[in-house]
Structures are given as structure tokens and as C-alpha cells.
Amino acid sequence: MRRVRTVLVSGVAVVVLAAGYAGLDVAGAVPGPLTTTPAPTASPLPTAPGAQRPPASPTPVLPTLGADAPVPDPAVLARTVGPLLTDPALGASVSARVVDASTGRALLATAETVPRTPASTTKILTAVAALRALGDTTRVQTRVVAGATPDEVVLVAGGDVLLAAGAGDPDAVDGHAGLGDLAAQTAASLRAAGRTTVAVRLDDGLFTGPTTSPGWGAGDVGAGFVMPIAPLAVDEARLADAENAPRAADPAMAAARTFAQALAADGITVLDPGGGPVVRAAAPPGATVLGSVASATTSEQVELMLTASDNTLAEVLARRVALATDRPGTFDDASAAVVEEVAALGVDVTGVQLQGASGLGRDTRITARALTDVLSLIAAGEHPELGPVAAGLPVAGVTGTLHDRYDQPDSTAAAGVVRAKTGTLTGVSSLAGFLRDADGRLLAFAVMSDSVAPGGSVLARRAQDRFATALAGCGCR
């Protein structure tokens, strides 16, 4: 498949914060004396300039690059990196904020309370909300239960849109659970009961409301940027083996038909009620479970969502947050639930308004202050369950949506040093994350531009990369 599938998403990307603070170390986002997760075992990626490979086993890092590293002087920081925010490539509407990650102290601020269109940096808030509301170790189940009549079985959607069509891969995130395995379990249960002929029903009522957002572009589904949001899909309903392949119009039904085919391949005759092998019907309350497969954990899905900037996964995670907080699984309720969960952590969400949880919604607004406050909260270590957010952020020049950036002469010095979430829409460019400055101090930053000139996205991204590079290279004392 196209994307990183191992559950060790964080393992191949620990390079940027390998000398971070106790908060990230405790969270397992970086190796260190307080790390509670195993050392990375994934095959190492090529080391970017300025990067260090993760050690084979946890090693002490706090004595050399700990909280006693000097904090940049705000006045020097403003003189050194502040002028980069006036780069014409960023447009006329720019917000930025830099904070000392371990204390949350603001070191640089430009229009930091002005709500701006954030694009995919929205996913930072979605990730935090998912981990807080759902827990990092939770999984979703895709089940088959007995139907309302003896000749029916019901495929019950649980919120897994990363299903494999065949066998699942226990070492994967995308494709962790497989419909082929579910069909095999179901067929075995049916044969044990003396049944070899059934009708297949689909219960996908977990999510409600529209499956697409009015804030999405007209071609977003067709171009493969996102699928119509449903609680069940094989590989996010892609119709071809490509990252941005077009998506099935009805992802849950397409997955149910794949399941029916797998059931038939296992020797069970699937009745065709006319028009196809599957029709929708609600599962009877308390029905006998005939088979069940579980997704990757929420933390693993969060990491994948951030690294790959997966719009579909972001929207599905947000609906799960809505359901977990006793809201319906709709776009509007998911958006509200994410904001509420972030606010419950003590983050000032004044001006924050989400239109969906992926950043595709044009009416989404977030402030640079909210983004950096969330990042600082993660780094402080008081909420170790949020560690997967730091682990999932792409590494400059190495992973995810930053793998092909920081390759210009004025930004290569920060390759492997910056870990940040990107955000791009037409006219919008954002970057928010962590970096280690020249003195070893961990900083959190956000820079947002939502009036980028037509056709100027590449130049805007490079301007933001230069800002982060200058910030990383400056002790500024």
C-alpha cells in the first residue's frame, strides 16, 4: 500500500526531538531515561542533515539538553526572526507565535489572537481531542452479528475506515484489521450452527447527517483528498492503489460488498435480494456475535493521521470523539466536540471555530495562540496520553508531509530538527510544531498565512521553512 503501515510510526521519526524535554520523554515520543515505550525497531530512514538516528536503546538525554538550556531573549528573537514574517510570499494576513515549550512563556507574537484559516494544522486539535476523549489504547470493532431472521447476518460498522479487503496485518495501522479475517470467522460460526446460506445486511448507522461538508471543495472527493465520511471502509474507499485515488461514493456499502464476496469465497452462499448482495438494516439489540476484528489503537491512528495529513481519518476520529461525549456522529457535533475537549485541557479557544476536523473546511478558524498553547501543553508532560501528537508530527526532510521540504540552501540546516504539522489550501499555508534551537531549548511555534497569492503556495511554504530554520539556528540571547 502507499502509506507507512507499521505501527512504529513514531519510531522512524524520533530524530527531531531526540534531545527533548521530560514531558516528551515520559510520553514516549522520544527516547530518554523516562521513556516508558520500547526503543524503535523499525528500519531506519536516511538521516537528514542535522538529524541524529534514534539510539538502539533508551539513553540519558536530559543532562545535556534539558530544561536548564537558556531561554531565548524575546527582544533578540524579534530582531532576528521577526522580519522573516514580513516576507511578501506570506501575504498580508500573517499570524505567528513562538513559546518556550516547557513553560508556555510567549517569546514572539504577531497577531496571535487573530483567527485564521489553518488548513491541516487543524489536525493538531483533532489529535488532542481524540486522545483525551477516547484514550490512547482504545480500538474500534467491526462485527458481524446474527440478523433479525435465521437466514440473515449483519455487518456492523464500528468506525474503522482502514480495513484491509483480505487478511489484516497485526503490524500495520492501515490494514490492521481485515474483512477477509472477519468473513472467515463468520463462515466458521455459520457452519458450526449448520448454516451455509445467508443474506448479508449492513448496519452503518453509527454516524449520521451529511457525509460531505459544505466547506469542502467540489473536487475534494473526486481528487481523493477525502472520502464521504462513513463508519466503515476498505482503505478509506480508494478505488485505486494511489494516495489520492478517487473514492467510492458509498464507502460503507462498498466495504459490505467486499465482505459478502469474501464470505462467499469461504463457502457460504450469499443471497442476492435484488440489486446487489447487501442491503441496509439495523442489527437487532443483543444479537449473537459471529465474528469481530479490531482496528489499530487510537494513538497509532492519531500518529498516522498527523504524519500523512489524512483528512478522512481526522474526520472519523472526530466523530468518535462526538459519540464518546454523548453527541451524535455528525460534522457539526464532531467539530464542537473537538473544541470542547481542547478547551477542557485549559486551552483558550477564543476565536476557534471548526468546520470539520481535517482542515479542509474553508470556514475553520484557529488562532496561533491556540495552536502553540496546545503544543506547549503536550511538551509540559502533565498529559502523557498526548505524547502521540508529538510523535506523529512530520520531521523536516525525513517523514510525512515534510519529507520533501527543507531541501533549499536556506532551510537544509533545519532538516531533521523541525517536527511540525503542515497546512495547505488554495491561498492558505500554515506550519506549527516543535524545534530545538541552537542552545538546545525546545520551542513550540506556529506561523499562519491565509492570504497567499494565487499560485504562491510553494513560495509561502519556503518562507515558513526559512522562518523555522532561522528560529532553530538562533540562540537569540
Tab-separated table of C-alpha atoms in Angstrom:
chain	number	residue	atom	x	y	z
A	1	MET	CA	0.000	0.000	0.000
A	2	ARG	CA	1.015	3.587	-0.463
A	3	ARG	CA	1.399	4.781	3.095
A	4	VAL	CA	3.526	3.852	6.103
A	5	ARG	CA	1.705	0.854	7.534
A	6	THR	CA	3.750	-0.178	10.533
A	7	VAL	CA	2.555	0.714	13.988
A	8	LEU	CA	6.001	2.153	14.642
A	9	VAL	CA	5.150	5.465	13.009
A	10	SER	CA	6.794	7.331	15.867
A	11	GLY	CA	9.827	5.058	15.821
A	12	VAL	CA	11.085	6.211	12.443
A	13	ALA	CA	10.571	9.848	13.310
A	14	VAL	CA	12.044	10.424	16.734
A	15	VAL	CA	15.061	12.193	15.246
A	16	VAL	CA	13.831	15.747	15.705
A	17	LEU	CA	13.256	15.671	19.432
A	18	ALA	CA	15.862	13.088	20.388
A	19	ALA	CA	17.149	15.649	22.873
A	20	GLY	CA	13.802	16.947	24.054
A	21	TYR	CA	12.402	17.571	27.489
A	22	ALA	CA	10.997	15.325	30.171
A	23	GLY	CA	7.420	15.820	29.047
A	24	LEU	CA	8.022	14.336	25.623
A	25	ASP	CA	10.363	11.740	27.053
A	26	VAL	CA	7.791	10.473	29.553
A	27	ALA	CA	5.205	10.393	26.770
A	28	GLY	CA	7.415	8.030	24.816
A	29	ALA	CA	7.723	10.459	21.931
A	30	VAL	CA	11.496	10.487	22.299
A	31	PRO	CA	13.970	8.033	23.785
A	32	GLY	CA	15.354	9.020	27.157
A	33	PRO	CA	15.693	7.978	30.783
A	34	LEU	CA	11.986	8.431	31.455
A	35	THR	CA	10.678	6.724	28.320
A	36	THR	CA	8.105	4.039	29.027
A	37	THR	CA	7.737	2.660	25.487
A	38	PRO	CA	10.195	0.299	23.756
A	39	ALA	CA	13.058	1.661	21.689
A	40	PRO	CA	12.307	1.983	17.965
A	41	THR	CA	12.855	-1.171	15.932
A	42	ALA	CA	11.660	-0.030	12.501
A	43	SER	CA	14.139	0.089	9.657
A	44	PRO	CA	15.863	3.477	9.894
A	45	LEU	CA	15.193	6.137	7.308
A	46	PRO	CA	18.099	8.012	5.729
A	47	THR	CA	19.412	10.563	8.192
A	48	ALA	CA	18.669	14.112	7.127
A	49	PRO	CA	21.286	16.842	7.590
A	50	GLY	CA	21.336	17.849	11.230
A	51	ALA	CA	19.459	14.758	12.334
A	52	GLN	CA	20.565	12.007	14.660
A	53	ARG	CA	19.437	8.436	14.297
A	54	PRO	CA	17.376	7.146	17.207
A	55	PRO	CA	19.522	5.127	19.591
A	56	ALA	CA	19.124	1.361	19.716
A	57	SER	CA	18.100	1.630	23.360
A	58	PRO	CA	16.991	4.484	25.630
A	59	THR	CA	19.911	6.713	26.578
A	60	PRO	CA	20.072	9.637	29.009
A	61	VAL	CA	19.441	12.889	27.167
A	62	LEU	CA	18.178	15.303	29.779
A	63	PRO	CA	21.532	16.159	31.408
A	64	THR	CA	22.879	17.710	28.202
A	65	LEU	CA	19.738	19.163	26.667
A	66	GLY	CA	17.279	19.640	29.460
A	67	ALA	CA	15.111	22.348	30.902
A	68	ASP	CA	18.204	24.263	32.034
A	69	ALA	CA	19.087	25.212	28.442
A	70	PRO	CA	18.859	29.010	28.165
A	71	VAL	CA	15.616	30.599	27.021
A	72	PRO	CA	15.854	32.946	24.013
A	73	ASP	CA	15.607	36.670	24.711
A	74	PRO	CA	12.300	37.879	23.194
A	75	ALA	CA	13.859	41.161	22.040
A	76	VAL	CA	16.718	39.411	20.267
A	77	LEU	CA	14.316	36.860	18.825
A	78	ALA	CA	12.109	39.622	17.447
A	79	ARG	CA	15.070	41.360	15.774
A	80	THR	CA	16.467	38.140	14.360
A	81	VAL	CA	13.470	36.191	13.074
A	82	GLY	CA	10.636	38.709	13.270
A	83	PRO	CA	11.473	40.354	9.906
A	84	LEU	CA	11.008	36.998	8.161
A	85	LEU	CA	7.286	37.247	8.868
A	86	THR	CA	7.064	40.229	6.502
A	87	ASP	CA	8.164	38.139	3.525
A	88	PRO	CA	5.773	39.045	0.654
A	89	ALA	CA	5.354	35.347	-0.109
A	90	LEU	CA	3.344	35.011	3.112
A	91	GLY	CA	0.762	37.570	2.006
A	92	ALA	CA	-0.783	40.347	4.055
A	93	SER	CA	-2.515	38.201	6.691
A	94	VAL	CA	0.089	36.543	8.881
A	95	SER	CA	-0.068	35.294	12.446
A	96	ALA	CA	2.810	33.775	14.360
A	97	ARG	CA	3.728	32.787	17.879
A	98	VAL	CA	6.790	31.211	19.451
A	99	VAL	CA	6.739	29.880	23.002
A	100	ASP	CA	9.136	28.193	25.353
A	101	ALA	CA	7.661	24.713	25.105
A	102	SER	CA	8.243	23.595	28.667
A	103	THR	CA	6.790	26.690	30.344
A	104	GLY	CA	4.404	28.110	27.742
A	105	ARG	CA	6.043	31.531	28.023
A	106	ALA	CA	5.492	33.574	24.860
A	107	LEU	CA	8.719	34.694	23.191
A	108	LEU	CA	7.390	36.124	19.932
A	109	ALA	CA	3.861	37.040	18.911
A	110	THR	CA	2.365	38.587	15.803
A	111	ALA	CA	-1.437	38.768	15.530
A	112	GLU	CA	-1.501	35.628	17.638
A	113	THR	CA	-5.147	36.040	18.683
A	114	VAL	CA	-6.494	36.679	15.186
A	115	PRO	CA	-8.488	33.644	13.997
A	116	ARG	CA	-7.165	32.455	10.635
A	117	THR	CA	-7.901	29.652	8.201
A	118	PRO	CA	-5.488	26.969	9.434
A	119	ALA	CA	-5.830	24.215	6.802
A	120	SER	CA	-4.435	20.920	8.090
A	121	THR	CA	-2.817	22.311	11.237
A	122	THR	CA	-6.385	21.806	12.489
A	123	LYS	CA	-5.431	18.147	12.886
A	124	ILE	CA	-3.321	19.008	15.947
A	125	LEU	CA	-6.507	19.924	17.814
A	126	THR	CA	-8.305	16.860	16.470
A	127	ALA	CA	-5.482	14.607	17.632
A	128	VAL	CA	-5.501	16.058	21.142
A	129	ALA	CA	-9.283	15.737	21.399
A	130	ALA	CA	-9.213	12.122	20.211
A	131	LEU	CA	-6.562	11.076	22.711
A	132	ARG	CA	-8.301	12.870	25.579
A	133	ALA	CA	-11.824	11.633	24.849
A	134	LEU	CA	-11.063	8.133	23.595
A	135	GLY	CA	-7.829	7.178	25.339
A	136	ASP	CA	-4.675	6.159	23.550
A	137	THR	CA	-5.117	2.364	23.706
A	138	THR	CA	-8.730	2.069	22.544
A	139	ARG	CA	-9.663	0.232	19.357
A	140	VAL	CA	-12.843	0.048	17.295
A	141	GLN	CA	-14.526	-3.238	16.469
A	142	THR	CA	-16.044	-4.275	13.156
A	143	ARG	CA	-18.505	-7.073	13.933
A	144	VAL	CA	-20.876	-9.493	12.292
A	145	VAL	CA	-23.947	-10.458	14.324
A	146	ALA	CA	-26.970	-12.635	13.809
A	147	GLY	CA	-29.783	-10.895	11.963
A	148	ALA	CA	-33.461	-10.473	12.653
A	149	THR	CA	-34.228	-13.775	10.898
A	150	PRO	CA	-32.273	-17.061	10.915
A	151	ASP	CA	-31.064	-16.538	7.347
A	152	GLU	CA	-29.556	-13.071	7.946
A	153	VAL	CA	-26.227	-11.777	9.220
A	154	VAL	CA	-25.484	-8.107	9.861
A	155	LEU	CA	-22.151	-6.398	9.295
A	156	VAL	CA	-21.950	-3.711	11.994
A	157	ALA	CA	-19.714	-0.706	11.307
A	158	GLY	CA	-17.702	0.479	14.300
A	159	GLY	CA	-15.661	3.331	12.855
A	160	ASP	CA	-12.771	1.530	11.136
A	161	VAL	CA	-12.074	3.020	7.710
A	162	LEU	CA	-8.623	1.453	7.392
A	163	LEU	CA	-9.791	-2.130	6.874
A	164	ALA	CA	-7.927	-4.452	4.545
A	165	ALA	CA	-10.020	-6.270	1.966
A	166	GLY	CA	-8.362	-9.587	2.818
A	167	ALA	CA	-6.304	-10.584	5.823
A	168	GLY	CA	-5.352	-7.993	8.397
A	169	ASP	CA	-1.763	-7.182	9.290
A	170	PRO	CA	-1.125	-7.061	13.053
A	171	ASP	CA	1.962	-4.911	12.479
A	172	ALA	CA	0.034	-2.305	10.474
A	173	VAL	CA	-2.102	0.721	11.168
A	174	ASP	CA	-3.675	0.997	7.711
A	175	GLY	CA	-4.922	-2.555	7.200
A	176	HIS	CA	-4.593	-3.710	10.801
A	177	ALA	CA	-7.960	-5.467	10.625
A	178	GLY	CA	-9.153	-7.363	7.562
A	179	LEU	CA	-12.568	-8.165	6.139
A	180	GLY	CA	-11.162	-11.472	4.932
A	181	ASP	CA	-10.466	-12.465	8.530
A	182	LEU	CA	-13.938	-11.315	9.565
A	183	ALA	CA	-15.510	-13.372	6.792
A	184	ALA	CA	-13.531	-16.447	7.831
A	185	GLN	CA	-14.708	-16.100	11.443
A	186	THR	CA	-18.292	-15.608	10.322
A	187	ALA	CA	-18.201	-18.586	7.974
A	188	ALA	CA	-16.845	-20.796	10.749
A	189	SER	CA	-19.602	-19.653	13.129
A	190	LEU	CA	-22.277	-20.290	10.500
A	191	ARG	CA	-21.005	-23.751	9.646
A	192	ALA	CA	-20.845	-24.629	13.337
A	193	ALA	CA	-24.549	-23.783	13.505
A	194	GLY	CA	-25.301	-25.828	10.390
A	195	ARG	CA	-25.889	-22.798	8.186
A	196	THR	CA	-24.380	-22.360	4.730
A	197	THR	CA	-26.748	-19.811	3.154
A	198	VAL	CA	-27.353	-16.269	4.430
A	199	ALA	CA	-28.392	-12.797	3.400
A	200	VAL	CA	-25.954	-10.018	4.344
A	201	ARG	CA	-27.189	-6.789	5.903
A	202	LEU	CA	-25.226	-3.616	6.663
A	203	ASP	CA	-25.675	-1.519	9.801
A	204	ASP	CA	-23.722	1.700	9.290
A	205	GLY	CA	-25.902	3.931	11.438
A	206	LEU	CA	-23.094	4.881	13.808
A	207	PHE	CA	-22.553	8.188	12.001
A	208	THR	CA	-25.433	10.422	10.968
A	209	GLY	CA	-26.004	13.556	8.939
A	210	PRO	CA	-24.342	14.576	5.665
A	211	THR	CA	-21.361	12.549	4.505
A	212	THR	CA	-19.649	15.542	2.903
A	213	SER	CA	-19.078	19.044	4.210
A	214	PRO	CA	-20.215	22.267	2.521
A	215	GLY	CA	-16.761	23.600	3.338
A	216	TRP	CA	-15.018	21.087	1.096
A	217	GLY	CA	-14.043	21.922	-2.432
A	218	ALA	CA	-16.218	20.495	-5.196
A	219	GLY	CA	-13.455	18.174	-6.348
A	220	ASP	CA	-12.035	17.062	-2.992
A	221	VAL	CA	-13.665	13.612	-3.057
A	222	GLY	CA	-13.045	13.059	-6.762
A	223	ALA	CA	-9.416	14.088	-6.391
A	224	GLY	CA	-9.007	11.662	-3.500
A	225	PHE	CA	-8.293	14.216	-0.780
A	226	VAL	CA	-11.054	12.721	1.392
A	227	MET	CA	-13.827	10.139	1.218
A	228	PRO	CA	-17.520	10.672	2.028
A	229	ILE	CA	-17.443	10.166	5.787
A	230	ALA	CA	-18.774	6.786	6.900
A	231	PRO	CA	-18.024	4.440	9.817
A	232	LEU	CA	-16.755	1.635	7.578
A	233	ALA	CA	-14.404	1.451	4.602
A	234	VAL	CA	-11.683	-0.596	2.984
A	235	ASP	CA	-8.543	1.537	2.697
A	236	GLU	CA	-10.615	4.691	3.059
A	237	ALA	CA	-12.668	3.730	-0.011
A	238	ARG	CA	-9.858	4.286	-2.516
A	239	LEU	CA	-10.701	2.974	-5.965
A	240	ALA	CA	-7.057	2.540	-6.965
A	241	ASP	CA	-3.718	1.923	-5.288
A	242	ALA	CA	-2.664	5.556	-5.068
A	243	GLU	CA	-2.622	8.047	-2.220
A	244	ASN	CA	-5.042	10.474	-3.865
A	245	ALA	CA	-7.122	7.942	-5.792
A	246	PRO	CA	-10.834	8.739	-6.290
A	247	ARG	CA	-13.087	7.386	-3.540
A	248	ALA	CA	-16.178	5.212	-3.623
A	249	ALA	CA	-19.388	7.219	-3.404
A	250	ASP	CA	-20.739	4.903	-0.675
A	251	PRO	CA	-17.711	3.648	1.295
A	252	ALA	CA	-19.630	1.520	3.812
A	253	MET	CA	-21.674	-0.288	1.157
A	254	ALA	CA	-18.568	-0.876	-0.943
A	255	ALA	CA	-16.900	-2.463	2.104
A	256	ALA	CA	-20.002	-4.558	2.841
A	257	ARG	CA	-19.988	-5.935	-0.696
A	258	THR	CA	-16.309	-6.797	-0.309
A	259	PHE	CA	-17.214	-8.652	2.886
A	260	ALA	CA	-20.022	-10.525	1.107
A	261	GLN	CA	-17.603	-11.605	-1.618
A	262	ALA	CA	-15.137	-12.837	0.999
A	263	LEU	CA	-17.913	-14.736	2.774
A	264	ALA	CA	-18.869	-16.404	-0.491
A	265	ALA	CA	-15.229	-17.302	-1.110
A	266	ASP	CA	-15.280	-19.053	2.280
A	267	GLY	CA	-18.035	-21.360	1.062
A	268	ILE	CA	-21.128	-19.522	2.297
A	269	THR	CA	-23.878	-18.887	-0.236
A	270	VAL	CA	-24.834	-15.207	-0.089
A	271	LEU	CA	-28.392	-14.484	-1.147
A	272	ASP	CA	-28.937	-11.625	-3.560
A	273	PRO	CA	-32.099	-9.714	-2.618
A	274	GLY	CA	-32.037	-7.896	-5.936
A	275	GLY	CA	-29.781	-5.040	-6.952
A	276	GLY	CA	-26.802	-6.411	-5.053
A	277	PRO	CA	-25.722	-8.847	-2.342
A	278	VAL	CA	-26.183	-6.395	0.564
A	279	VAL	CA	-28.984	-4.184	1.862
A	280	ARG	CA	-29.034	-1.918	4.910
A	281	ALA	CA	-30.714	-2.984	8.134
A	282	ALA	CA	-30.136	-2.256	11.812
A	283	ALA	CA	-28.593	-5.007	13.925
A	284	PRO	CA	-31.002	-6.498	16.484
A	285	PRO	CA	-30.207	-5.435	20.068
A	286	GLY	CA	-28.120	-8.025	21.878
A	287	ALA	CA	-27.608	-10.137	18.774
A	288	THR	CA	-25.139	-13.031	18.900
A	289	VAL	CA	-21.674	-12.044	17.648
A	290	LEU	CA	-20.465	-14.290	14.830
A	291	GLY	CA	-17.150	-12.564	14.198
A	292	SER	CA	-15.166	-9.463	15.181
A	293	VAL	CA	-11.944	-7.719	14.172
A	294	ALA	CA	-10.278	-4.760	15.891
A	295	SER	CA	-8.534	-1.715	14.448
A	296	ALA	CA	-5.147	-0.324	15.390
A	297	THR	CA	-5.156	1.744	18.572
A	298	THR	CA	-6.319	5.332	18.710
A	299	SER	CA	-2.756	6.517	19.364
A	300	GLU	CA	-1.483	4.668	16.288
A	301	GLN	CA	-4.266	6.133	14.168
A	302	VAL	CA	-3.544	9.609	15.511
A	303	GLU	CA	0.114	9.300	14.561
A	304	LEU	CA	-0.765	8.143	11.049
A	305	MET	CA	-3.346	10.903	10.686
A	306	LEU	CA	-0.765	13.574	11.555
A	307	THR	CA	2.190	12.164	9.625
A	308	ALA	CA	0.219	11.584	6.423
A	309	SER	CA	-2.168	14.521	6.993
A	310	ASP	CA	-5.019	12.068	6.486
A	311	ASN	CA	-8.244	14.064	6.094
A	312	THR	CA	-10.568	11.076	6.234
A	313	LEU	CA	-9.027	9.684	9.381
A	314	ALA	CA	-9.245	13.107	11.052
A	315	GLU	CA	-12.961	13.385	10.331
A	316	VAL	CA	-13.639	9.841	11.532
A	317	LEU	CA	-11.652	10.329	14.753
A	318	ALA	CA	-13.635	13.493	15.445
A	319	ARG	CA	-16.928	11.649	15.033
A	320	ARG	CA	-15.715	9.081	17.508
A	321	VAL	CA	-14.989	11.966	19.892
A	322	ALA	CA	-18.525	13.243	19.400
A	323	LEU	CA	-20.011	9.845	20.175
A	324	ALA	CA	-17.768	9.393	23.209
A	325	THR	CA	-19.019	12.695	24.602
A	326	ASP	CA	-22.704	11.834	24.076
A	327	ARG	CA	-23.152	13.781	20.859
A	328	PRO	CA	-24.441	12.492	17.518
A	329	GLY	CA	-21.823	11.481	14.965
A	330	THR	CA	-22.292	14.436	12.615
A	331	PHE	CA	-19.939	17.027	11.117
A	332	ASP	CA	-21.222	19.804	13.346
A	333	ASP	CA	-21.222	17.743	16.517
A	334	ALA	CA	-17.757	16.374	15.820
A	335	SER	CA	-16.421	19.893	15.282
A	336	ALA	CA	-17.981	21.144	18.512
A	337	ALA	CA	-16.763	18.117	20.459
A	338	VAL	CA	-13.153	18.660	19.366
A	339	VAL	CA	-13.207	22.291	20.505
A	340	GLU	CA	-14.791	21.325	23.823
A	341	GLU	CA	-12.164	18.675	24.519
A	342	VAL	CA	-9.340	21.097	23.778
A	343	ALA	CA	-10.933	23.740	25.991
A	344	ALA	CA	-11.290	21.203	28.788
A	345	LEU	CA	-7.497	20.964	28.874
A	346	GLY	CA	-7.332	24.648	29.782
A	347	VAL	CA	-6.524	25.973	26.301
A	348	ASP	CA	-8.031	29.339	25.413
A	349	VAL	CA	-10.235	28.575	22.387
A	350	THR	CA	-11.485	32.112	21.881
A	351	GLY	CA	-11.978	32.594	18.149
A	352	VAL	CA	-11.628	28.878	17.372
A	353	GLN	CA	-14.335	27.580	15.063
A	354	LEU	CA	-14.151	24.287	13.211
A	355	GLN	CA	-15.938	23.269	10.045
A	356	GLY	CA	-15.000	19.623	10.236
A	357	ALA	CA	-11.881	18.272	11.893
A	358	SER	CA	-9.459	17.872	8.994
A	359	GLY	CA	-8.818	21.473	7.970
A	360	LEU	CA	-10.500	21.070	4.578
A	361	GLY	CA	-13.403	23.242	5.732
A	362	ARG	CA	-12.911	26.776	4.479
A	363	ASP	CA	-14.806	28.277	7.413
A	364	THR	CA	-12.497	26.773	10.019
A	365	ARG	CA	-10.687	29.361	12.127
A	366	ILE	CA	-7.907	28.829	14.688
A	367	THR	CA	-5.506	31.250	16.351
A	368	ALA	CA	-1.748	30.882	16.505
A	369	ARG	CA	-2.089	31.204	20.267
A	370	ALA	CA	-4.394	28.188	20.478
A	371	LEU	CA	-2.011	26.062	18.390
A	372	THR	CA	1.070	26.933	20.436
A	373	ASP	CA	-0.802	26.573	23.728
A	374	VAL	CA	-1.780	23.043	22.726
A	375	LEU	CA	1.790	22.225	21.711
A	376	SER	CA	3.140	23.621	24.970
A	377	LEU	CA	0.621	21.539	26.889
A	378	ILE	CA	1.913	18.426	25.135
A	379	ALA	CA	5.542	19.281	25.886
A	380	ALA	CA	4.897	20.056	29.556
A	381	GLY	CA	4.263	16.376	30.227
A	382	GLU	CA	1.261	16.754	32.530
A	383	HIS	CA	-0.844	14.835	29.987
A	384	PRO	CA	1.351	11.927	28.865
A	385	GLU	CA	-1.556	10.458	26.900
A	386	LEU	CA	-0.995	13.287	24.400
A	387	GLY	CA	2.522	12.111	23.528
A	388	PRO	CA	1.404	10.515	20.226
A	389	VAL	CA	0.695	14.015	18.906
A	390	ALA	CA	4.379	14.925	19.141
A	391	ALA	CA	5.358	11.511	17.804
A	392	GLY	CA	3.094	11.872	14.778
A	393	LEU	CA	4.261	15.298	13.629
A	394	PRO	CA	6.251	15.054	10.381
A	395	VAL	CA	10.023	15.533	10.581
A	396	ALA	CA	11.579	18.105	8.262
A	397	GLY	CA	13.223	16.454	5.283
A	398	VAL	CA	12.501	12.957	6.632
A	399	THR	CA	8.864	11.921	7.089
A	400	GLY	CA	5.292	12.608	6.087
A	401	THR	CA	4.266	15.913	4.575
A	402	LEU	CA	7.665	17.425	5.393
A	403	HIS	CA	9.716	14.722	3.702
A	404	ASP	CA	10.215	16.794	0.540
A	405	ARG	CA	10.733	20.149	2.265
A	406	TYR	CA	13.799	21.749	3.874
A	407	ASP	CA	15.795	20.926	0.775
A	408	GLN	CA	16.648	24.508	-0.191
A	409	PRO	CA	20.003	26.105	0.671
A	410	ASP	CA	18.312	28.433	3.176
A	411	SER	CA	16.475	25.639	5.014
A	412	THR	CA	18.571	22.453	4.902
A	413	ALA	CA	20.139	23.297	8.268
A	414	ALA	CA	16.793	22.572	9.930
A	415	ALA	CA	16.191	19.234	8.225
A	416	GLY	CA	15.782	16.660	10.954
A	417	VAL	CA	15.457	19.417	13.568
A	418	VAL	CA	11.925	20.684	12.952
A	419	ARG	CA	8.902	18.492	13.659
A	420	ALA	CA	5.690	20.196	12.558
A	421	LYS	CA	2.223	19.843	11.074
A	422	THR	CA	1.759	21.398	7.681
A	423	GLY	CA	-1.383	23.054	6.372
A	424	THR	CA	-2.144	23.935	2.758
A	425	LEU	CA	-5.241	25.103	0.920
A	426	THR	CA	-5.528	27.459	-2.021
A	427	GLY	CA	-4.410	30.782	-0.562
A	428	VAL	CA	-3.506	29.224	2.797
A	429	SER	CA	-0.220	27.968	4.228
A	430	SER	CA	0.433	27.068	7.867
A	431	LEU	CA	3.131	25.345	9.884
A	432	ALA	CA	3.014	24.506	13.596
A	433	GLY	CA	5.173	22.272	15.740
A	434	PHE	CA	8.385	21.910	17.727
A	435	LEU	CA	12.042	22.597	17.149
A	436	ARG	CA	15.264	22.597	19.130
A	437	ASP	CA	17.146	25.900	19.000
A	438	ALA	CA	20.910	26.365	18.854
A	439	ASP	CA	21.187	26.278	22.651
A	440	GLY	CA	19.113	23.113	22.987
A	441	ARG	CA	15.921	24.792	24.151
A	442	LEU	CA	12.695	23.198	22.943
A	443	LEU	CA	10.406	25.760	21.335
A	444	ALA	CA	6.864	25.461	20.041
A	445	PHE	CA	5.819	27.653	17.152
A	446	ALA	CA	3.025	28.403	14.730
A	447	VAL	CA	3.051	30.552	11.608
A	448	MET	CA	-0.186	31.001	9.647
A	449	SER	CA	-0.836	32.759	6.347
A	450	ASP	CA	-4.320	32.858	4.842
A	451	SER	CA	-3.956	35.426	2.060
A	452	VAL	CA	-1.256	33.768	-0.009
A	453	ALA	CA	-1.195	34.989	-3.604
A	454	PRO	CA	-2.715	32.705	-6.260
A	455	GLY	CA	-0.137	30.144	-7.274
A	456	GLY	CA	2.099	31.147	-4.383
A	457	SER	CA	1.794	28.105	-2.145
A	458	VAL	CA	5.304	26.798	-2.783
A	459	LEU	CA	6.867	30.187	-2.087
A	460	ALA	CA	4.808	30.574	1.084
A	461	ARG	CA	5.892	27.169	2.348
A	462	ARG	CA	9.519	28.027	1.693
A	463	ALA	CA	9.132	31.313	3.560
A	464	GLN	CA	7.722	29.457	6.560
A	465	ASP	CA	10.526	26.916	6.351
A	466	ARG	CA	13.043	29.773	6.396
A	467	PHE	CA	11.349	31.165	9.498
A	468	ALA	CA	11.591	27.818	11.296
A	469	THR	CA	15.194	27.367	10.145
A	470	ALA	CA	16.198	30.771	11.479
A	471	LEU	CA	14.416	30.028	14.738
A	472	ALA	CA	16.221	26.707	15.102
A	473	GLY	CA	19.588	28.284	14.343
A	474	CYS	CA	19.218	31.153	16.784
A	475	GLY	CA	20.155	31.002	20.456
A	476	CYS	CA	18.927	34.613	20.449
A	477	ARG	CA	20.398	35.792	23.755
